Amino acid sequence: MKRVEHYFYPAVFTYDAGQEIAVDFPDLRCATSGVNDEDALLSAREILRCVLKGLKEDGEEIPTPTSLADIQVESNECAVLVDV
């Protein structure tokens, strides 16, 4: 079995006026936010790393990521593939 060294998960970035950019990982039941796109992406990578590390340490199964093309978004959202 190949050892996975890089993980890629879709995240939904939500843009609402006057608020931080919300970032949700539908496959992992976790979320974060950022003040701009760069901050939101950095926060997304950090929480993704922490969640996956926690799942591994607890001996839990790492969920299969949903295809980015299968993520449905609203008009104020975009789907982003986040890697760690």
mmCIF file with all atom_site columns, C-alpha atoms in Angstrom, residues 5-81:
data_model
loop_
_atom_site.group_PDB
_atom_site.id
_atom_site.type_symbol
_atom_site.label_atom_id
_atom_site.label_alt_id
_atom_site.label_comp_id
_atom_site.label_asym_id
_atom_site.label_entity_id
_atom_site.label_seq_id
_atom_site.pdbx_PDB_ins_code
_atom_site.Cartn_x
_atom_site.Cartn_y
_atom_site.Cartn_z
_atom_site.occupancy
_atom_site.B_iso_or_equiv
_atom_site.pdbx_formal_charge
_atom_site.auth_seq_id
_atom_site.auth_comp_id
_atom_site.auth_asym_id
_atom_site.auth_atom_id
_atom_site.pdbx_PDB_model_num
ATOM 1  C CA . GLU A 1 5  ? 2.311   12.070 1.743  1.00 0.00 ? 5  GLU A CA 1
ATOM 2  C CA . HIS A 1 6  ? -0.008  14.789 0.453  1.00 0.00 ? 6  HIS A CA 1
ATOM 3  C CA . TYR A 1 7  ? -3.705  15.198 1.066  1.00 0.00 ? 7  TYR A CA 1
ATOM 4  C CA . PHE A 1 8  ? -6.113  17.301 -0.992 1.00 0.00 ? 8  PHE A CA 1
ATOM 5  C CA . TYR A 1 9  ? -9.581  18.202 0.305  1.00 0.00 ? 9  TYR A CA 1
ATOM 6  C CA . PRO A 1 10 ? -12.220 20.545 -1.085 1.00 0.00 ? 10 PRO A CA 1
ATOM 7  C CA . ALA A 1 11 ? -13.168 23.535 1.022  1.00 0.00 ? 11 ALA A CA 1
ATOM 8  C CA . VAL A 1 12 ? -15.983 26.001 0.512  1.00 0.00 ? 12 VAL A CA 1
ATOM 9  C CA . PHE A 1 13 ? -14.992 29.642 0.907  1.00 0.00 ? 13 PHE A CA 1
ATOM 10 C CA . THR A 1 14 ? -17.978 31.856 1.748  1.00 0.00 ? 14 THR A CA 1
ATOM 11 C CA . TYR A 1 15 ? -17.883 35.605 1.162  1.00 0.00 ? 15 TYR A CA 1
ATOM 12 C CA . ASP A 1 16 ? -20.322 37.813 3.093  1.00 0.00 ? 16 ASP A CA 1
ATOM 13 C CA . ALA A 1 17 ? -19.917 41.601 3.168  1.00 0.00 ? 17 ALA A CA 1
ATOM 14 C CA . GLY A 1 18 ? -18.375 42.894 6.369  1.00 0.00 ? 18 GLY A CA 1
ATOM 15 C CA . GLN A 1 19 ? -17.371 39.445 7.635  1.00 0.00 ? 19 GLN A CA 1
ATOM 16 C CA . GLU A 1 20 ? -14.296 37.260 7.505  1.00 0.00 ? 20 GLU A CA 1
ATOM 17 C CA . ILE A 1 21 ? -14.160 34.644 4.767  1.00 0.00 ? 21 ILE A CA 1
ATOM 18 C CA . ALA A 1 22 ? -15.660 31.463 6.200  1.00 0.00 ? 22 ALA A CA 1
ATOM 19 C CA . VAL A 1 23 ? -13.986 28.195 5.193  1.00 0.00 ? 23 VAL A CA 1
ATOM 20 C CA . ASP A 1 24 ? -15.795 24.862 5.569  1.00 0.00 ? 24 ASP A CA 1
ATOM 21 C CA . PHE A 1 25 ? -14.497 21.344 4.854  1.00 0.00 ? 25 PHE A CA 1
ATOM 22 C CA . PRO A 1 26 ? -17.631 19.303 4.068  1.00 0.00 ? 26 PRO A CA 1
ATOM 23 C CA . ASP A 1 27 ? -15.809 15.953 4.263  1.00 0.00 ? 27 ASP A CA 1
ATOM 24 C CA . LEU A 1 28 ? -14.244 16.624 7.649  1.00 0.00 ? 28 LEU A CA 1
ATOM 25 C CA . ARG A 1 29 ? -16.851 18.519 9.663  1.00 0.00 ? 29 ARG A CA 1
ATOM 26 C CA . CYS A 1 30 ? -14.469 21.360 10.459 1.00 0.00 ? 30 CYS A CA 1
ATOM 27 C CA . ALA A 1 31 ? -14.310 25.047 9.634  1.00 0.00 ? 31 ALA A CA 1
ATOM 28 C CA . THR A 1 32 ? -12.154 28.141 10.005 1.00 0.00 ? 32 THR A CA 1
ATOM 29 C CA . SER A 1 33 ? -11.985 31.675 8.619  1.00 0.00 ? 33 SER A CA 1
ATOM 30 C CA . GLY A 1 34 ? -9.646  34.395 7.423  1.00 0.00 ? 34 GLY A CA 1
ATOM 31 C CA . VAL A 1 35 ? -9.595  38.146 6.921  1.00 0.00 ? 35 VAL A CA 1
ATOM 32 C CA . ASN A 1 36 ? -8.671  37.817 3.210  1.00 0.00 ? 36 ASN A CA 1
ATOM 33 C CA . ASP A 1 37 ? -8.086  35.017 0.671  1.00 0.00 ? 37 ASP A CA 1
ATOM 34 C CA . GLU A 1 38 ? -4.477  34.430 1.686  1.00 0.00 ? 38 GLU A CA 1
ATOM 35 C CA . ASP A 1 39 ? -5.297  34.319 5.410  1.00 0.00 ? 39 ASP A CA 1
ATOM 36 C CA . ALA A 1 40 ? -8.289  32.044 4.780  1.00 0.00 ? 40 ALA A CA 1
ATOM 37 C CA . LEU A 1 41 ? -6.148  29.626 2.751  1.00 0.00 ? 41 LEU A CA 1
ATOM 38 C CA . LEU A 1 42 ? -3.419  29.561 5.396  1.00 0.00 ? 42 LEU A CA 1
ATOM 39 C CA . SER A 1 43 ? -6.034  28.936 8.092  1.00 0.00 ? 43 SER A CA 1
ATOM 40 C CA . ALA A 1 44 ? -7.584  26.204 5.950  1.00 0.00 ? 44 ALA A CA 1
ATOM 41 C CA . ARG A 1 45 ? -4.247  24.435 5.524  1.00 0.00 ? 45 ARG A CA 1
ATOM 42 C CA . GLU A 1 46 ? -3.552  24.632 9.246  1.00 0.00 ? 46 GLU A CA 1
ATOM 43 C CA . ILE A 1 47 ? -6.895  23.187 10.321 1.00 0.00 ? 47 ILE A CA 1
ATOM 44 C CA . LEU A 1 48 ? -6.686  20.503 7.621  1.00 0.00 ? 48 LEU A CA 1
ATOM 45 C CA . ARG A 1 49 ? -3.260  19.469 8.918  1.00 0.00 ? 49 ARG A CA 1
ATOM 46 C CA . CYS A 1 50 ? -4.470  19.390 12.530 1.00 0.00 ? 50 CYS A CA 1
ATOM 47 C CA . VAL A 1 51 ? -7.632  17.403 11.762 1.00 0.00 ? 51 VAL A CA 1
ATOM 48 C CA . LEU A 1 52 ? -5.858  14.797 9.622  1.00 0.00 ? 52 LEU A CA 1
ATOM 49 C CA . LYS A 1 53 ? -3.051  14.441 12.175 1.00 0.00 ? 53 LYS A CA 1
ATOM 50 C CA . GLY A 1 54 ? -5.633  13.949 14.925 1.00 0.00 ? 54 GLY A CA 1
ATOM 51 C CA . LEU A 1 55 ? -7.488  11.303 12.934 1.00 0.00 ? 55 LEU A CA 1
ATOM 52 C CA . LYS A 1 56 ? -4.235  9.424  12.293 1.00 0.00 ? 56 LYS A CA 1
ATOM 53 C CA . GLU A 1 57 ? -3.144  9.629  15.929 1.00 0.00 ? 57 GLU A CA 1
ATOM 54 C CA . ASP A 1 58 ? -6.541  8.335  17.061 1.00 0.00 ? 58 ASP A CA 1
ATOM 55 C CA . GLY A 1 59 ? -6.378  5.464  14.569 1.00 0.00 ? 59 GLY A CA 1
ATOM 56 C CA . GLU A 1 60 ? -9.487  6.704  12.786 1.00 0.00 ? 60 GLU A CA 1
ATOM 57 C CA . GLU A 1 61 ? -10.114 6.336  9.081  1.00 0.00 ? 61 GLU A CA 1
ATOM 58 C CA . ILE A 1 62 ? -9.150  9.268  6.868  1.00 0.00 ? 62 ILE A CA 1
ATOM 59 C CA . PRO A 1 63 ? -12.272 10.082 4.802  1.00 0.00 ? 63 PRO A CA 1
ATOM 60 C CA . THR A 1 64 ? -12.102 9.962  1.027  1.00 0.00 ? 64 THR A CA 1
ATOM 61 C CA . PRO A 1 65 ? -12.235 13.521 -0.316 1.00 0.00 ? 65 PRO A CA 1
ATOM 62 C CA . THR A 1 66 ? -15.210 14.511 -2.433 1.00 0.00 ? 66 THR A CA 1
ATOM 63 C CA . SER A 1 67 ? -14.287 15.494 -5.973 1.00 0.00 ? 67 SER A CA 1
ATOM 64 C CA . LEU A 1 68 ? -13.999 19.260 -6.352 1.00 0.00 ? 68 LEU A CA 1
ATOM 65 C CA . ALA A 1 69 ? -16.400 19.038 -9.313 1.00 0.00 ? 69 ALA A CA 1
ATOM 66 C CA . ASP A 1 70 ? -19.063 17.512 -7.047 1.00 0.00 ? 70 ASP A CA 1
ATOM 67 C CA . ILE A 1 71 ? -19.047 20.375 -4.543 1.00 0.00 ? 71 ILE A CA 1
ATOM 68 C CA . GLN A 1 72 ? -22.081 22.613 -4.979 1.00 0.00 ? 72 GLN A CA 1
ATOM 69 C CA . VAL A 1 73 ? -21.749 26.257 -4.019 1.00 0.00 ? 73 VAL A CA 1
ATOM 70 C CA . GLU A 1 74 ? -23.979 29.307 -3.699 1.00 0.00 ? 74 GLU A CA 1
ATOM 71 C CA . SER A 1 75 ? -23.393 32.572 -5.573 1.00 0.00 ? 75 SER A CA 1
ATOM 72 C CA . ASN A 1 76 ? -21.265 33.982 -2.715 1.00 0.00 ? 76 ASN A CA 1
ATOM 73 C CA . GLU A 1 77 ? -19.129 30.831 -2.399 1.00 0.00 ? 77 GLU A CA 1
ATOM 74 C CA . CYS A 1 78 ? -16.341 29.103 -4.262 1.00 0.00 ? 78 CYS A CA 1
ATOM 75 C CA . ALA A 1 79 ? -14.890 25.629 -3.937 1.00 0.00 ? 79 ALA A CA 1
ATOM 76 C CA . VAL A 1 80 ? -11.133 25.454 -3.397 1.00 0.00 ? 80 VAL A CA 1
ATOM 77 C CA . LEU A 1 81 ? -8.869  22.411 -3.301 1.00 0.00 ? 81 LEU A CA 1
#
